[in-house]
């Protein structure tokens, strides 16, 4: 989906490919590095929230890589997390942290108990936080509606996702060589803003930034890309690629490098912010007001 796509239409993505990628990421000892970096950058925007939330809800806890940041920002808030069933199953058996991981040495607070989506009480949280989970959704508008129900009135939403500028170099490479599509299209931030309004959110604000990452070689770049997801485009080339083709891909990626020979790729990070306004009464074309109700309205206007 891009800026020219109808923002009300679900995305054409292969949900089974998404599930395989999520399962693979959930089996890792740590969430992807880029997810943690996006969380850190989004947390820098938390001071814009004037009210201190009593309850914070993370949508996708492990892969969001945000728990420590949110506990530090709101140490007295109730911390809740919605974890997809697939991730809950994969994370049921604890994975030992590597010897270098801070988790082995820091006495952090215990992780919040993961909840299913249907277990969230409507209107129960003041901050809903979703880091790098939206790009795997076929119908973002439906997910926005779920988030809207979970938030209390005047509650705040913050989320991040990949934008359509992500891996632009890889898209160009595939197109020039006739290799099909390397990944599903990501949603443009203007479309996301329209979807937020359609779901009932008020005053959505969207912004983005582009990260340019370098790797030691093409093999390292491909290894990290596999850890970030999968090709969920329904138009991708069917069947398996040959070793000869994979070598051509490695050579082409290596050629994308700068003067030092290090391959470089771009990632567009999109950030969204909105709040849940108080519901407004619907006004019909013809409205009847009783005499007693009219008297009460007049009295309320006269009272200091």
PDB file of C-alpha atoms in Angstrom:
ATOM      1  CA  UNK A   1       0.000   0.000   0.000  1.00  0.00           C
ATOM      2  CA  UNK A   2       1.274   3.483  -0.793  1.00  0.00           C
ATOM      3  CA  UNK A   3       0.020   7.034  -0.973  1.00  0.00           C
ATOM      4  CA  UNK A   4      -2.129   6.293  -4.019  1.00  0.00           C
ATOM      5  CA  UNK A   5      -3.845   3.290  -2.449  1.00  0.00           C
ATOM      6  CA  UNK A   6      -7.311   3.493  -0.914  1.00  0.00           C
ATOM      7  CA  UNK A   7      -6.543   3.834   2.794  1.00  0.00           C
ATOM      8  CA  UNK A   8      -9.722   1.942   3.741  1.00  0.00           C
ATOM      9  CA  UNK A   9      -8.689  -1.244   1.919  1.00  0.00           C
ATOM     10  CA  UNK A  10      -6.851  -4.096   3.688  1.00  0.00           C
ATOM     11  CA  UNK A  11      -3.304  -4.719   2.563  1.00  0.00           C
ATOM     12  CA  UNK A  12      -2.576  -7.582   0.185  1.00  0.00           C
ATOM     13  CA  UNK A  13      -0.057  -9.506   2.281  1.00  0.00           C
ATOM     14  CA  UNK A  14       0.629 -13.178   2.852  1.00  0.00           C
ATOM     15  CA  UNK A  15      -0.363 -13.691   6.501  1.00  0.00           C
ATOM     16  CA  UNK A  16       1.289 -17.120   6.608  1.00  0.00           C
ATOM     17  CA  UNK A  17       4.619 -15.566   5.666  1.00  0.00           C
ATOM     18  CA  UNK A  18       4.117 -13.004   8.444  1.00  0.00           C
ATOM     19  CA  UNK A  19       3.394 -15.781  10.944  1.00  0.00           C
ATOM     20  CA  UNK A  20       6.583 -17.627   9.969  1.00  0.00           C
ATOM     21  CA  UNK A  21       8.614 -14.463  10.414  1.00  0.00           C
ATOM     22  CA  UNK A  22       7.028 -13.677  13.801  1.00  0.00           C
ATOM     23  CA  UNK A  23       7.671 -17.231  14.977  1.00  0.00           C
ATOM     24  CA  UNK A  24      11.319 -16.965  13.970  1.00  0.00           C
ATOM     25  CA  UNK A  25      11.761 -13.621  15.754  1.00  0.00           C
ATOM     26  CA  UNK A  26       9.975 -14.901  18.872  1.00  0.00           C
ATOM     27  CA  UNK A  27      12.372 -17.831  19.098  1.00  0.00           C
ATOM     28  CA  UNK A  28      15.386 -15.511  19.334  1.00  0.00           C
ATOM     29  CA  UNK A  29      16.941 -14.627  22.671  1.00  0.00           C
ATOM     30  CA  UNK A  30      16.563 -10.900  21.988  1.00  0.00           C
ATOM     31  CA  UNK A  31      14.196  -8.833  19.812  1.00  0.00           C
ATOM     32  CA  UNK A  32      15.657  -7.352  16.614  1.00  0.00           C
ATOM     33  CA  UNK A  33      18.183  -4.589  17.179  1.00  0.00           C
ATOM     34  CA  UNK A  34      16.285  -2.222  14.884  1.00  0.00           C
ATOM     35  CA  UNK A  35      13.110  -2.660  16.945  1.00  0.00           C
ATOM     36  CA  UNK A  36      14.994  -1.619  20.071  1.00  0.00           C
ATOM     37  CA  UNK A  37      16.434   1.401  18.281  1.00  0.00           C
ATOM     38  CA  UNK A  38      12.967   2.472  17.086  1.00  0.00           C
ATOM     39  CA  UNK A  39      11.674   2.110  20.660  1.00  0.00           C
ATOM     40  CA  UNK A  40      14.467   4.304  21.986  1.00  0.00           C
ATOM     41  CA  UNK A  41      13.750   7.004  19.415  1.00  0.00           C
ATOM     42  CA  UNK A  42      10.006   6.873  20.068  1.00  0.00           C
ATOM     43  CA  UNK A  43      10.586   7.088  23.834  1.00  0.00           C
ATOM     44  CA  UNK A  44      12.301  10.426  23.272  1.00  0.00           C
ATOM     45  CA  UNK A  45       8.836  11.736  22.357  1.00  0.00           C
ATOM     46  CA  UNK A  46       7.228  10.700  25.661  1.00  0.00           C
ATOM     47  CA  UNK A  47       7.780  14.124  27.319  1.00  0.00           C
ATOM     48  CA  UNK A  48       5.143  15.520  24.956  1.00  0.00           C
ATOM     49  CA  UNK A  49       2.514  13.672  27.030  1.00  0.00           C
ATOM     50  CA  UNK A  50       1.533  16.037  29.834  1.00  0.00           C
ATOM     51  CA  UNK A  51      -0.540  13.582  31.840  1.00  0.00           C
ATOM     52  CA  UNK A  52       1.039  10.706  33.725  1.00  0.00           C
ATOM     53  CA  UNK A  53      -0.796   7.489  32.779  1.00  0.00           C
ATOM     54  CA  UNK A  54      -2.075   5.198  35.500  1.00  0.00           C
ATOM     55  CA  UNK A  55      -1.979   2.201  33.162  1.00  0.00           C
ATOM     56  CA  UNK A  56       0.289   1.626  30.155  1.00  0.00           C
ATOM     57  CA  UNK A  57      -0.496  -1.021  27.548  1.00  0.00           C
ATOM     58  CA  UNK A  58       2.181  -2.361  25.204  1.00  0.00           C
ATOM     59  CA  UNK A  59       0.813  -3.973  22.070  1.00  0.00           C
ATOM     60  CA  UNK A  60       3.303  -6.748  21.295  1.00  0.00           C
ATOM     61  CA  UNK A  61       5.697  -6.800  24.193  1.00  0.00           C
ATOM     62  CA  UNK A  62       8.704  -8.939  23.326  1.00  0.00           C
ATOM     63  CA  UNK A  63       9.116  -7.829  19.710  1.00  0.00           C
ATOM     64  CA  UNK A  64       8.417  -4.226  20.743  1.00  0.00           C
ATOM     65  CA  UNK A  65      11.555  -4.146  22.898  1.00  0.00           C
ATOM     66  CA  UNK A  66      10.094  -1.337  25.012  1.00  0.00           C
ATOM     67  CA  UNK A  67       9.414  -2.659  28.508  1.00  0.00           C
ATOM     68  CA  UNK A  68      12.487  -1.185  30.210  1.00  0.00           C
ATOM     69  CA  UNK A  69      11.916   2.208  28.583  1.00  0.00           C
ATOM     70  CA  UNK A  70       8.272   2.386  29.674  1.00  0.00           C
ATOM     71  CA  UNK A  71       9.037   1.253  33.233  1.00  0.00           C
ATOM     72  CA  UNK A  72      11.698   3.937  33.489  1.00  0.00           C
ATOM     73  CA  UNK A  73       9.367   6.615  32.119  1.00  0.00           C
ATOM     74  CA  UNK A  74       6.378   5.573  34.275  1.00  0.00           C
ATOM     75  CA  UNK A  75       7.670   3.661  37.314  1.00  0.00           C
ATOM     76  CA  UNK A  76       4.369   3.914  39.197  1.00  0.00           C
ATOM     77  CA  UNK A  77       2.030   2.995  36.327  1.00  0.00           C
ATOM     78  CA  UNK A  78       0.414  -0.393  35.910  1.00  0.00           C
ATOM     79  CA  UNK A  79       2.236  -2.091  33.052  1.00  0.00           C
ATOM     80  CA  UNK A  80       0.176  -4.331  30.757  1.00  0.00           C
ATOM     81  CA  UNK A  81       1.174  -6.099  27.568  1.00  0.00           C
ATOM     82  CA  UNK A  82      -0.818  -7.692  24.764  1.00  0.00           C
ATOM     83  CA  UNK A  83       1.192 -10.503  23.234  1.00  0.00           C
ATOM     84  CA  UNK A  84       0.063 -12.309  20.077  1.00  0.00           C
ATOM     85  CA  UNK A  85      -0.844 -15.950  20.704  1.00  0.00           C
ATOM     86  CA  UNK A  86       1.954 -17.090  18.403  1.00  0.00           C
ATOM     87  CA  UNK A  87       4.556 -15.170  20.412  1.00  0.00           C
ATOM     88  CA  UNK A  88       3.093 -16.355  23.735  1.00  0.00           C
ATOM     89  CA  UNK A  89       3.489 -19.963  22.650  1.00  0.00           C
ATOM     90  CA  UNK A  90       7.053 -19.501  21.453  1.00  0.00           C
ATOM     91  CA  UNK A  91       8.070 -17.563  24.577  1.00  0.00           C
ATOM     92  CA  UNK A  92       6.384 -19.972  27.023  1.00  0.00           C
ATOM     93  CA  UNK A  93       9.708 -21.697  27.674  1.00  0.00           C
ATOM     94  CA  UNK A  94      12.181 -19.067  28.920  1.00  0.00           C
ATOM     95  CA  UNK A  95      15.168 -18.507  26.658  1.00  0.00           C
ATOM     96  CA  UNK A  96      18.450 -18.056  28.562  1.00  0.00           C
ATOM     97  CA  UNK A  97      20.035 -14.660  27.937  1.00  0.00           C
ATOM     98  CA  UNK A  98      23.524 -14.523  26.421  1.00  0.00           C
ATOM     99  CA  UNK A  99      26.340 -13.934  28.896  1.00  0.00           C
ATOM    100  CA  UNK A 100      26.768 -10.363  27.606  1.00  0.00           C
ATOM    101  CA  UNK A 101      23.086  -9.428  27.891  1.00  0.00           C
ATOM    102  CA  UNK A 102      22.203  -6.781  30.542  1.00  0.00           C
ATOM    103  CA  UNK A 103      19.313  -9.058  31.565  1.00  0.00           C
ATOM    104  CA  UNK A 104      21.825 -11.303  33.349  1.00  0.00           C
ATOM    105  CA  UNK A 105      23.156  -8.500  35.529  1.00  0.00           C
ATOM    106  CA  UNK A 106      20.362  -5.955  35.954  1.00  0.00           C
ATOM    107  CA  UNK A 107      17.798  -6.560  38.661  1.00  0.00           C
ATOM    108  CA  UNK A 108      14.906  -5.448  36.490  1.00  0.00           C
ATOM    109  CA  UNK A 109      11.281  -5.628  37.538  1.00  0.00           C
ATOM    110  CA  UNK A 110       9.463  -8.796  36.507  1.00  0.00           C
ATOM    111  CA  UNK A 111       7.890  -8.685  33.068  1.00  0.00           C
ATOM    112  CA  UNK A 112       4.202  -7.968  32.803  1.00  0.00           C
ATOM    113  CA  UNK A 113       1.973 -10.989  32.366  1.00  0.00           C
ATOM    114  CA  UNK A 114       1.101 -11.239  28.638  1.00  0.00           C
ATOM    115  CA  UNK A 115      -2.581 -10.823  27.801  1.00  0.00           C
ATOM    116  CA  UNK A 116      -4.695 -11.910  24.878  1.00  0.00           C
ATOM    117  CA  UNK A 117      -6.305  -9.107  22.871  1.00  0.00           C
ATOM    118  CA  UNK A 118      -9.799  -9.978  24.125  1.00  0.00           C
ATOM    119  CA  UNK A 119      -8.638  -9.779  27.752  1.00  0.00           C
ATOM    120  CA  UNK A 120      -8.089  -6.012  27.638  1.00  0.00           C
ATOM    121  CA  UNK A 121     -10.850  -4.110  29.420  1.00  0.00           C
ATOM    122  CA  UNK A 122     -12.256  -1.363  27.173  1.00  0.00           C
ATOM    123  CA  UNK A 123     -11.325   2.145  28.271  1.00  0.00           C
ATOM    124  CA  UNK A 124      -8.848   0.878  30.865  1.00  0.00           C
ATOM    125  CA  UNK A 125      -5.504   2.431  29.844  1.00  0.00           C
ATOM    126  CA  UNK A 126      -4.247   5.975  29.427  1.00  0.00           C
ATOM    127  CA  UNK A 127      -1.303   5.179  27.138  1.00  0.00           C
ATOM    128  CA  UNK A 128      -1.268   2.564  24.398  1.00  0.00           C
ATOM    129  CA  UNK A 129       2.198   1.959  22.966  1.00  0.00           C
ATOM    130  CA  UNK A 130       2.944  -0.163  19.905  1.00  0.00           C
ATOM    131  CA  UNK A 131       6.479  -0.394  18.581  1.00  0.00           C
ATOM    132  CA  UNK A 132       7.147  -2.022  15.200  1.00  0.00           C
ATOM    133  CA  UNK A 133       4.037  -4.232  15.166  1.00  0.00           C
ATOM    134  CA  UNK A 134       1.780  -2.458  12.674  1.00  0.00           C
ATOM    135  CA  UNK A 135       3.720  -3.475   9.546  1.00  0.00           C
ATOM    136  CA  UNK A 136       2.590  -7.077  10.016  1.00  0.00           C
ATOM    137  CA  UNK A 137      -1.122  -6.199   9.993  1.00  0.00           C
ATOM    138  CA  UNK A 138      -3.276  -6.853   6.936  1.00  0.00           C
ATOM    139  CA  UNK A 139      -5.975  -4.408   8.142  1.00  0.00           C
ATOM    140  CA  UNK A 140      -4.468  -1.484  10.102  1.00  0.00           C
ATOM    141  CA  UNK A 141      -7.835   0.267  10.411  1.00  0.00           C
ATOM    142  CA  UNK A 142      -9.297  -2.716  12.311  1.00  0.00           C
ATOM    143  CA  UNK A 143      -6.311  -2.690  14.673  1.00  0.00           C
ATOM    144  CA  UNK A 144      -6.680   1.052  15.226  1.00  0.00           C
ATOM    145  CA  UNK A 145     -10.303   0.409  16.225  1.00  0.00           C
ATOM    146  CA  UNK A 146      -9.118  -2.139  18.828  1.00  0.00           C
ATOM    147  CA  UNK A 147      -6.637   0.363  20.211  1.00  0.00           C
ATOM    148  CA  UNK A 148      -9.352   3.020  20.370  1.00  0.00           C
ATOM    149  CA  UNK A 149     -11.584   0.718  22.433  1.00  0.00           C
ATOM    150  CA  UNK A 150      -8.771  -0.078  24.874  1.00  0.00           C
ATOM    151  CA  UNK A 151      -7.960   3.576  25.586  1.00  0.00           C
ATOM    152  CA  UNK A 152      -9.720   5.690  28.163  1.00  0.00           C
ATOM    153  CA  UNK A 153     -11.119   9.059  27.115  1.00  0.00           C
ATOM    154  CA  UNK A 154      -8.203  11.481  26.645  1.00  0.00           C
ATOM    155  CA  UNK A 155      -5.889   8.474  26.458  1.00  0.00           C
ATOM    156  CA  UNK A 156      -2.872   8.724  24.166  1.00  0.00           C
ATOM    157  CA  UNK A 157      -1.671   6.429  21.383  1.00  0.00           C
ATOM    158  CA  UNK A 158       1.953   6.144  20.244  1.00  0.00           C
ATOM    159  CA  UNK A 159       3.140   3.713  17.587  1.00  0.00           C
ATOM    160  CA  UNK A 160       5.936   3.127  15.095  1.00  0.00           C
ATOM    161  CA  UNK A 161       6.152   1.115  11.901  1.00  0.00           C
ATOM    162  CA  UNK A 162       8.111   0.858   8.668  1.00  0.00           C
ATOM    163  CA  UNK A 163       7.268   3.347   5.934  1.00  0.00           C
ATOM    164  CA  UNK A 164       7.253   2.829   2.134  1.00  0.00           C
ATOM    165  CA  UNK A 165      10.780   4.221   1.820  1.00  0.00           C
ATOM    166  CA  UNK A 166      12.154   1.181   3.639  1.00  0.00           C
ATOM    167  CA  UNK A 167      14.749  -0.733   1.608  1.00  0.00           C
ATOM    168  CA  UNK A 168      14.214   1.474  -1.428  1.00  0.00           C
ATOM    169  CA  UNK A 169      17.589   0.363  -2.768  1.00  0.00           C
ATOM    170  CA  UNK A 170      16.543  -3.277  -2.612  1.00  0.00           C
ATOM    171  CA  UNK A 171      13.263  -2.549  -4.409  1.00  0.00           C
ATOM    172  CA  UNK A 172      15.139  -0.767  -7.192  1.00  0.00           C
ATOM    173  CA  UNK A 173      17.613  -3.627  -7.480  1.00  0.00           C
ATOM    174  CA  UNK A 174      14.847  -6.237  -7.822  1.00  0.00           C
ATOM    175  CA  UNK A 175      12.905  -4.117 -10.326  1.00  0.00           C
ATOM    176  CA  UNK A 176      15.907  -3.475 -12.559  1.00  0.00           C
ATOM    177  CA  UNK A 177      16.783  -7.174 -12.689  1.00  0.00           C
ATOM    178  CA  UNK A 178      13.229  -8.457 -13.070  1.00  0.00           C
ATOM    179  CA  UNK A 179      13.350 -10.431  -9.828  1.00  0.00           C
ATOM    180  CA  UNK A 180       9.784  -9.683  -8.748  1.00  0.00           C
ATOM    181  CA  UNK A 181       8.982  -8.013  -5.449  1.00  0.00           C
ATOM    182  CA  UNK A 182      11.374  -8.258  -2.447  1.00  0.00           C
ATOM    183  CA  UNK A 183       8.733  -7.381   0.149  1.00  0.00           C
ATOM    184  CA  UNK A 184       5.164  -6.223   0.669  1.00  0.00           C
ATOM    185  CA  UNK A 185       4.436  -2.521   0.364  1.00  0.00           C
ATOM    186  CA  UNK A 186       4.369  -0.572   3.619  1.00  0.00           C
ATOM    187  CA  UNK A 187       1.608   1.928   4.376  1.00  0.00           C
ATOM    188  CA  UNK A 188       2.256   5.609   3.719  1.00  0.00           C
ATOM    189  CA  UNK A 189       2.043   7.804   6.822  1.00  0.00           C
ATOM    190  CA  UNK A 190      -0.669   9.985   5.273  1.00  0.00           C
ATOM    191  CA  UNK A 191      -2.844   6.902   4.767  1.00  0.00           C
ATOM    192  CA  UNK A 192      -2.193   5.914   8.377  1.00  0.00           C
ATOM    193  CA  UNK A 193      -3.383   9.342   9.504  1.00  0.00           C
ATOM    194  CA  UNK A 194      -6.620   8.874   7.551  1.00  0.00           C
ATOM    195  CA  UNK A 195      -7.079   5.438   9.120  1.00  0.00           C
ATOM    196  CA  UNK A 196      -6.649   6.880  12.622  1.00  0.00           C
ATOM    197  CA  UNK A 197      -9.408   9.403  11.982  1.00  0.00           C
ATOM    198  CA  UNK A 198     -11.639   6.673  10.548  1.00  0.00           C
ATOM    199  CA  UNK A 199     -11.103   4.631  13.721  1.00  0.00           C
ATOM    200  CA  UNK A 200     -12.219   7.548  15.920  1.00  0.00           C
ATOM    201  CA  UNK A 201      -8.906   9.081  16.984  1.00  0.00           C
ATOM    202  CA  UNK A 202      -8.500  12.838  17.253  1.00  0.00           C
ATOM    203  CA  UNK A 203      -5.652  15.099  16.159  1.00  0.00           C
ATOM    204  CA  UNK A 204      -3.376  12.447  14.618  1.00  0.00           C
ATOM    205  CA  UNK A 205       0.205  13.578  14.068  1.00  0.00           C
ATOM    206  CA  UNK A 206       2.505  11.597  11.775  1.00  0.00           C
ATOM    207  CA  UNK A 207       6.222  12.031  11.252  1.00  0.00           C
ATOM    208  CA  UNK A 208       9.068   9.971   9.871  1.00  0.00           C
ATOM    209  CA  UNK A 209      12.823   9.658   9.622  1.00  0.00           C
ATOM    210  CA  UNK A 210      15.125   7.599   7.423  1.00  0.00           C
ATOM    211  CA  UNK A 211      17.984   5.535   8.866  1.00  0.00           C
ATOM    212  CA  UNK A 212      20.896   4.608   6.613  1.00  0.00           C
ATOM    213  CA  UNK A 213      22.542   1.413   7.832  1.00  0.00           C
ATOM    214  CA  UNK A 214      25.818  -0.164   6.719  1.00  0.00           C
ATOM    215  CA  UNK A 215      27.092  -3.721   7.090  1.00  0.00           C
ATOM    216  CA  UNK A 216      30.526  -5.275   6.825  1.00  0.00           C
ATOM    217  CA  UNK A 217      29.422  -7.278   3.780  1.00  0.00           C
ATOM    218  CA  UNK A 218      26.358  -8.419   1.864  1.00  0.00           C
ATOM    219  CA  UNK A 219      26.097 -11.684   3.819  1.00  0.00           C
ATOM    220  CA  UNK A 220      25.766  -9.750   7.091  1.00  0.00           C
ATOM    221  CA  UNK A 221      23.119  -7.483   5.559  1.00  0.00           C
ATOM    222  CA  UNK A 222      21.032 -10.450   4.348  1.00  0.00           C
ATOM    223  CA  UNK A 223      21.310 -12.177   7.725  1.00  0.00           C
ATOM    224  CA  UNK A 224      19.899  -9.125   9.494  1.00  0.00           C
ATOM    225  CA  UNK A 225      17.143  -8.691   6.937  1.00  0.00           C
ATOM    226  CA  UNK A 226      16.016 -12.282   7.513  1.00  0.00           C
ATOM    227  CA  UNK A 227      15.846 -11.521  11.226  1.00  0.00           C
ATOM    228  CA  UNK A 228      13.563  -8.546  10.613  1.00  0.00           C
ATOM    229  CA  UNK A 229      10.815 -10.327   8.705  1.00  0.00           C
ATOM    230  CA  UNK A 230       9.961 -12.065   5.455  1.00  0.00           C
ATOM    231  CA  UNK A 231       8.740 -11.350   1.952  1.00  0.00           C
ATOM    232  CA  UNK A 232       4.975 -11.255   2.518  1.00  0.00           C
ATOM    233  CA  UNK A 233       4.104  -9.790  -0.886  1.00  0.00           C
ATOM    234  CA  UNK A 234       1.457 -11.939  -2.569  1.00  0.00           C
ATOM    235  CA  UNK A 235       3.030 -10.979  -5.940  1.00  0.00           C
ATOM    236  CA  UNK A 236       6.470 -12.327  -5.098  1.00  0.00           C
ATOM    237  CA  UNK A 237       8.086 -14.935  -7.333  1.00  0.00           C
ATOM    238  CA  UNK A 238       6.721 -18.356  -6.460  1.00  0.00           C
ATOM    239  CA  UNK A 239       9.062 -21.254  -5.734  1.00  0.00           C
ATOM    240  CA  UNK A 240      12.580 -21.517  -4.376  1.00  0.00           C
ATOM    241  CA  UNK A 241      15.551 -19.487  -5.548  1.00  0.00           C
ATOM    242  CA  UNK A 242      18.671 -21.303  -6.726  1.00  0.00           C
ATOM    243  CA  UNK A 243      22.133 -20.945  -5.130  1.00  0.00           C
ATOM    244  CA  UNK A 244      23.271 -19.259  -8.338  1.00  0.00           C
ATOM    245  CA  UNK A 245      20.565 -16.610  -7.988  1.00  0.00           C
ATOM    246  CA  UNK A 246      21.432 -16.079  -4.310  1.00  0.00           C
ATOM    247  CA  UNK A 247      25.036 -15.442  -5.298  1.00  0.00           C
ATOM    248  CA  UNK A 248      23.851 -12.856  -7.834  1.00  0.00           C
ATOM    249  CA  UNK A 249      21.873 -11.179  -5.037  1.00  0.00           C
ATOM    250  CA  UNK A 250      24.958 -11.111  -2.783  1.00  0.00           C
ATOM    251  CA  UNK A 251      27.047  -9.598  -5.572  1.00  0.00           C
ATOM    252  CA  UNK A 252      24.388  -6.976  -6.339  1.00  0.00           C
ATOM    253  CA  UNK A 253      24.075  -5.999  -2.671  1.00  0.00           C
ATOM    254  CA  UNK A 254      27.821  -5.745  -2.362  1.00  0.00           C
ATOM    255  CA  UNK A 255      27.808  -3.335  -5.277  1.00  0.00           C
ATOM    256  CA  UNK A 256      25.422  -1.057  -3.350  1.00  0.00           C
ATOM    257  CA  UNK A 257      28.228  -0.266  -0.951  1.00  0.00           C
ATOM    258  CA  UNK A 258      29.935   3.099  -0.764  1.00  0.00           C
ATOM    259  CA  UNK A 259      33.607   3.736  -1.453  1.00  0.00           C
ATOM    260  CA  UNK A 260      34.589   1.549   1.504  1.00  0.00           C
ATOM    261  CA  UNK A 261      32.704  -1.419   0.008  1.00  0.00           C
ATOM    262  CA  UNK A 262      30.185  -1.664   2.864  1.00  0.00           C
ATOM    263  CA  UNK A 263      26.607  -2.343   1.644  1.00  0.00           C
ATOM    264  CA  UNK A 264      24.146   0.377   2.635  1.00  0.00           C
ATOM    265  CA  UNK A 265      20.337   0.210   2.901  1.00  0.00           C
ATOM    266  CA  UNK A 266      17.682   2.676   4.055  1.00  0.00           C
ATOM    267  CA  UNK A 267      14.872   2.166   6.573  1.00  0.00           C
ATOM    268  CA  UNK A 268      12.000   4.627   6.892  1.00  0.00           C
ATOM    269  CA  UNK A 269      10.601   4.753  10.430  1.00  0.00           C
ATOM    270  CA  UNK A 270       7.109   6.224  10.730  1.00  0.00           C
ATOM    271  CA  UNK A 271       5.786   7.462  14.078  1.00  0.00           C
ATOM    272  CA  UNK A 272       2.130   8.106  14.858  1.00  0.00           C
ATOM    273  CA  UNK A 273       0.499   9.948  17.756  1.00  0.00           C
ATOM    274  CA  UNK A 274      -3.175  10.544  18.478  1.00  0.00           C
ATOM    275  CA  UNK A 275      -5.586  10.679  21.410  1.00  0.00           C
ATOM    276  CA  UNK A 276      -9.064   9.444  22.167  1.00  0.00           C
ATOM    277  CA  UNK A 277     -11.412  12.394  22.477  1.00  0.00           C
ATOM    278  CA  UNK A 278     -14.628  12.412  24.468  1.00  0.00           C
ATOM    279  CA  UNK A 279     -17.556  11.141  22.398  1.00  0.00           C
ATOM    280  CA  UNK A 280     -19.742  13.809  20.858  1.00  0.00           C
ATOM    281  CA  UNK A 281     -23.528  13.458  20.676  1.00  0.00           C
ATOM    282  CA  UNK A 282     -24.792  12.894  17.176  1.00  0.00           C
ATOM    283  CA  UNK A 283     -26.920  15.699  15.745  1.00  0.00           C
ATOM    284  CA  UNK A 284     -29.625  14.660  13.319  1.00  0.00           C
ATOM    285  CA  UNK A 285     -31.101  16.788  10.572  1.00  0.00           C
ATOM    286  CA  UNK A 286     -34.266  17.077  12.674  1.00  0.00           C
ATOM    287  CA  UNK A 287     -33.904  17.139  16.462  1.00  0.00           C
ATOM    288  CA  UNK A 288     -36.758  17.412  18.979  1.00  0.00           C
ATOM    289  CA  UNK A 289     -36.125  18.972  22.394  1.00  0.00           C
ATOM    290  CA  UNK A 290     -38.730  18.643  25.133  1.00  0.00           C
ATOM    291  CA  UNK A 291     -39.967  21.687  27.114  1.00  0.00           C
ATOM    292  CA  UNK A 292     -38.449  20.481  30.395  1.00  0.00           C
ATOM    293  CA  UNK A 293     -35.128  19.794  28.705  1.00  0.00           C
ATOM    294  CA  UNK A 294     -35.205  23.255  27.127  1.00  0.00           C
ATOM    295  CA  UNK A 295     -35.816  24.837  30.570  1.00  0.00           C
ATOM    296  CA  UNK A 296     -32.808  22.956  32.009  1.00  0.00           C
ATOM    297  CA  UNK A 297     -30.615  24.166  29.145  1.00  0.00           C
ATOM    298  CA  UNK A 298     -31.686  27.771  29.727  1.00  0.00           C
ATOM    299  CA  UNK A 299     -31.033  27.494  33.488  1.00  0.00           C
ATOM    300  CA  UNK A 300     -27.566  26.052  32.875  1.00  0.00           C
ATOM    301  CA  UNK A 301     -26.739  28.972  30.579  1.00  0.00           C
ATOM    302  CA  UNK A 302     -27.927  31.522  33.186  1.00  0.00           C
ATOM    303  CA  UNK A 303     -26.078  29.926  36.109  1.00  0.00           C
ATOM    304  CA  UNK A 304     -22.581  31.375  36.830  1.00  0.00           C
TER     305      UNK A 304
END
